[in-house]
PDB file of C-alpha atoms in Angstrom:
ATOM      1  CA  MET A 924       5.175  20.051 -15.833  1.00 43.00           C
ATOM      2  CA  SER A 925       3.520  16.774 -14.852  1.00 40.00           C
ATOM      3  CA  THR A 926       6.742  15.685 -13.157  1.00 40.00           C
ATOM      4  CA  ASP A 927       6.561  18.699 -10.865  1.00 42.00           C
ATOM      5  CA  ASN A 928       2.960  17.923  -9.945  1.00 40.00           C
ATOM      6  CA  THR A 929       3.815  14.305  -9.238  1.00 37.00           C
ATOM      7  CA  GLU A 930       6.641  15.383  -6.967  1.00 37.00           C
ATOM      8  CA  THR A 931       4.334  17.658  -5.020  1.00 36.00           C
ATOM      9  CA  ILE A 932       1.798  14.868  -4.553  1.00 38.00           C
ATOM     10  CA  GLU A 933       4.156  11.910  -4.118  1.00 40.00           C
ATOM     11  CA  PRO A 934       5.817  12.943  -0.815  1.00 38.00           C
ATOM     12  CA  THR A 935       2.402  12.650   0.827  1.00 40.00           C
ATOM     13  CA  THR A 936       2.450   8.978  -0.134  1.00 39.00           C
ATOM     14  CA  THR A 937       4.753   7.805   2.585  1.00 37.00           C
ATOM     15  CA  ALA A 938       5.491   4.260   3.533  1.00 38.00           C
ATOM     16  CA  GLU A 939       4.521   3.814   7.112  1.00 37.00           C
ATOM     17  CA  SER A 940       5.937   1.097   9.253  1.00 35.00           C
ATOM     18  CA  THR A 941       3.407  -1.491  10.286  1.00 35.00           C
ATOM     19  CA  THR A 942       3.758  -0.319  13.875  1.00 33.00           C
ATOM     20  CA  THR A 943       2.121   3.030  13.134  1.00 32.00           C
ATOM     21  CA  ALA A 944      -1.403   3.743  11.947  1.00 34.00           C
ATOM     22  CA  GLU A 945      -3.390   6.628  10.577  1.00 35.00           C
ATOM     23  CA  SER A 946      -5.913   8.283  12.826  1.00 33.00           C
ATOM     24  CA  THR A 947      -8.668   6.933  10.569  1.00 35.00           C
ATOM     25  CA  THR A 948      -7.752   3.328  11.344  1.00 33.00           C
ATOM     26  CA  SER A 949      -8.453   3.656  15.050  1.00 34.00           C
ATOM     27  CA  THR A 950     -11.143   0.959  14.887  1.00 38.00           C
ATOM     28  CA  GLN A 951      -8.593  -1.707  15.778  1.00 39.00           C
ATOM     29  CA  PRO A 952      -7.410  -2.371  19.294  1.00 42.00           C
ATOM     30  CA  THR A 953      -3.764  -1.861  20.175  1.00 43.00           C
ATOM     31  CA  GLY A 954      -2.286  -4.866  18.422  1.00 47.00           C
ATOM     32  CA  ALA A 955      -1.176  -5.911  14.960  1.00 49.00           C
ATOM     33  CA  ARG A 956      -1.956  -3.499  12.141  1.00 77.00           C
ATOM     34  CA  ASP A 957      -3.487  -4.854   8.965  1.00 91.00           C
ATOM     35  CA  THR A 958      -2.443  -2.177   6.437  1.00 95.00           C
ATOM     36  CA  ILE A 959       0.845  -1.750   4.599  1.00 96.00           C
ATOM     37  CA  TYR A 960       1.293   1.659   2.931  1.00 96.00           C
ATOM     38  CA  ILE A 961       3.515   1.510  -0.141  1.00 96.00           C
ATOM     39  CA  GLY A 962       5.963   4.325  -0.787  1.00 95.00           C
ATOM     40  CA  LYS A 963       9.503   4.670  -2.097  1.00 95.00           C
ATOM     41  CA  LYS A 964      11.360   2.070  -0.051  1.00 95.00           C
ATOM     42  CA  PRO A 965      12.841  -0.981  -1.791  1.00 95.00           C
ATOM     43  CA  LEU A 966      10.330  -3.575  -2.932  1.00 95.00           C
ATOM     44  CA  MET A 967      11.542  -6.348  -0.652  1.00 95.00           C
ATOM     45  CA  ALA A 968      11.089  -4.144   2.429  1.00 96.00           C
ATOM     46  CA  TYR A 969       7.331  -4.169   1.783  1.00 96.00           C
ATOM     47  CA  VAL A 970       7.291  -7.884   0.965  1.00 95.00           C
ATOM     48  CA  THR A 971       9.040  -8.652   4.247  1.00 95.00           C
ATOM     49  CA  SER A 972       6.761  -6.368   6.221  1.00 95.00           C
ATOM     50  CA  THR A 973       3.661  -7.934   4.673  1.00 94.00           C
ATOM     51  CA  LEU A 974       4.880 -11.479   5.343  1.00 92.00           C
ATOM     52  CA  ILE A 975       5.592 -10.605   8.976  1.00 93.00           C
ATOM     53  CA  GLN A 976       2.066  -9.251   9.368  1.00 94.00           C
ATOM     54  CA  LEU A 977       0.545 -12.293   7.635  1.00 91.00           C
ATOM     55  CA  ALA A 978       2.271 -14.522  10.173  1.00 91.00           C
ATOM     56  CA  ASN A 979       0.265 -12.769  12.909  1.00 91.00           C
ATOM     57  CA  ILE A 980      -3.080 -11.958  11.285  1.00 93.00           C
ATOM     58  CA  PRO A 981      -5.108 -13.717   8.548  1.00 93.00           C
ATOM     59  CA  SER A 982      -5.233 -10.862   6.016  1.00 94.00           C
ATOM     60  CA  VAL A 983      -3.265  -7.726   5.208  1.00 96.00           C
ATOM     61  CA  SER A 984      -4.301  -4.782   3.055  1.00 97.00           C
ATOM     62  CA  ILE A 985      -1.652  -3.274   0.778  1.00 97.00           C
ATOM     63  CA  LYS A 986      -2.457   0.346  -0.102  1.00 97.00           C
ATOM     64  CA  ALA A 987      -0.793   2.698  -2.578  1.00 97.00           C
ATOM     65  CA  ARG A 988      -1.559   5.683  -4.733  1.00 95.00           C
ATOM     66  CA  GLY A 989      -0.052   7.431  -7.712  1.00 95.00           C
ATOM     67  CA  MET A 990       3.291   6.206  -8.946  1.00 95.00           C
ATOM     68  CA  SER A 991       3.513   3.609  -6.155  1.00 96.00           C
ATOM     69  CA  ILE A 992       0.618   1.518  -7.482  1.00 97.00           C
ATOM     70  CA  SER A 993       2.895  -0.659  -9.613  1.00 96.00           C
ATOM     71  CA  ARG A 994       5.066  -1.372  -6.571  1.00 97.00           C
ATOM     72  CA  ALA A 995       1.972  -2.464  -4.597  1.00 97.00           C
ATOM     73  CA  VAL A 996       0.995  -4.851  -7.388  1.00 96.00           C
ATOM     74  CA  ASP A 997       4.541  -6.230  -7.438  1.00 96.00           C
ATOM     75  CA  VAL A 998       4.453  -6.822  -3.662  1.00 96.00           C
ATOM     76  CA  ALA A 999       1.168  -8.730  -3.913  1.00 95.00           C
ATOM     77  CA  GLN A1000       2.419 -10.804  -6.852  1.00 94.00           C
ATOM     78  CA  ILE A1001       5.686 -11.710  -5.134  1.00 94.00           C
ATOM     79  CA  ILE A1002       3.823 -12.850  -2.031  1.00 93.00           C
ATOM     80  CA  SER A1003       1.244 -14.903  -3.931  1.00 91.00           C
ATOM     81  CA  ARG A1004       3.583 -16.472  -6.513  1.00 90.00           C
ATOM     82  CA  LYS A1005       6.890 -16.934  -4.734  1.00 84.00           C
ATOM     83  CA  THR A1006       5.322 -18.281  -1.556  1.00 79.00           C
ATOM     84  CA  GLU A1007       2.730 -20.584  -3.152  1.00 73.00           C
ATOM     85  CA  ASN A1008       3.410 -23.443  -0.755  1.00 78.00           C
ATOM     86  CA  ALA A1009       3.011 -21.060   2.206  1.00 82.00           C
ATOM     87  CA  GLY A1010      -0.640 -20.623   1.234  1.00 87.00           C
ATOM     88  CA  TYR A1011      -1.097 -16.916   0.524  1.00 91.00           C
ATOM     89  CA  LYS A1012      -3.581 -15.659  -2.047  1.00 92.00           C
ATOM     90  CA  ILE A1013      -4.792 -12.323  -3.344  1.00 93.00           C
ATOM     91  CA  GLY A1014      -8.263 -11.377  -2.146  1.00 93.00           C
ATOM     92  CA  ASP A1015     -10.260  -8.273  -3.014  1.00 95.00           C
ATOM     93  CA  ILE A1016      -8.736  -5.502  -5.118  1.00 97.00           C
ATOM     94  CA  ASN A1017     -10.245  -2.018  -4.877  1.00 97.00           C
ATOM     95  CA  ILE A1018      -9.290   0.849  -7.156  1.00 97.00           C
ATOM     96  CA  GLY A1019     -10.322   4.469  -6.966  1.00 97.00           C
ATOM     97  CA  SER A1020      -9.091   8.028  -6.987  1.00 96.00           C
ATOM     98  CA  GLU A1021      -8.622  10.845  -4.500  1.00 94.00           C
ATOM     99  CA  SER A1022      -8.777  14.564  -5.128  1.00 95.00           C
ATOM    100  CA  LEU A1023      -5.694  16.321  -3.813  1.00 92.00           C
ATOM    101  CA  GLU A1024      -4.661  19.943  -3.993  1.00 93.00           C
ATOM    102  CA  SER A1025      -1.186  20.532  -5.425  1.00 89.00           C
ATOM    103  CA  GLN A1026       1.118  23.324  -4.278  1.00 92.00           C
ATOM    104  CA  ASP A1027       0.038  25.561  -7.132  1.00 93.00           C
ATOM    105  CA  GLY A1028      -3.575  25.374  -5.914  1.00 91.00           C
ATOM    106  CA  ARG A1029      -4.943  23.034  -8.571  1.00 93.00           C
ATOM    107  CA  THR A1030      -7.095  20.059  -7.667  1.00 94.00           C
ATOM    108  CA  ARG A1031      -5.673  16.821  -9.054  1.00 93.00           C
ATOM    109  CA  ASN A1032      -7.073  13.305  -9.121  1.00 95.00           C
ATOM    110  CA  VAL A1033      -4.661  10.661  -7.899  1.00 95.00           C
ATOM    111  CA  SER A1034      -5.345   6.974  -8.499  1.00 97.00           C
ATOM    112  CA  THR A1035      -5.436   4.603  -5.524  1.00 97.00           C
ATOM    113  CA  ILE A1036      -5.351   0.842  -5.088  1.00 97.00           C
ATOM    114  CA  GLU A1037      -5.988  -1.487  -2.179  1.00 97.00           C
ATOM    115  CA  ILE A1038      -5.004  -5.148  -2.494  1.00 97.00           C
ATOM    116  CA  VAL A1039      -5.970  -7.654   0.194  1.00 96.00           C
ATOM    117  CA  VAL A1040      -3.591 -10.589   0.672  1.00 95.00           C
ATOM    118  CA  LYS A1041      -5.017 -13.512   2.651  1.00 93.00           C
ATOM    119  CA  ARG A1042      -3.644 -16.569   4.332  1.00 86.00           C
ATOM    120  CA  ASN A1043      -5.349 -19.850   3.322  1.00 82.00           C
TER     121      ASN A1043
END
């Protein structure tokens, strides 16, 4: 039963390209985006996207929720450990939860994480 609930919640966790932004992140001018949303794409797709953004801006926020949290942690660890001589480090890490309504009408809490990766 929990698998069905995860499937109803998980499709809302989509991986957005760094060229698109949510309507809530309209505080930035039309330029580089500083948030990478983690979803179901291969791990290295997010690592590459984050590294491209870090080449343009000093810090990038990696966000995920639910089952994608472990993938977000993996992305941050790959960037900080495998590219040590490039000078990237992990900054602030924020965890929380969001209340979402599943298809059967129940309110469910879904865990969230935000990891900031900075350039030295």
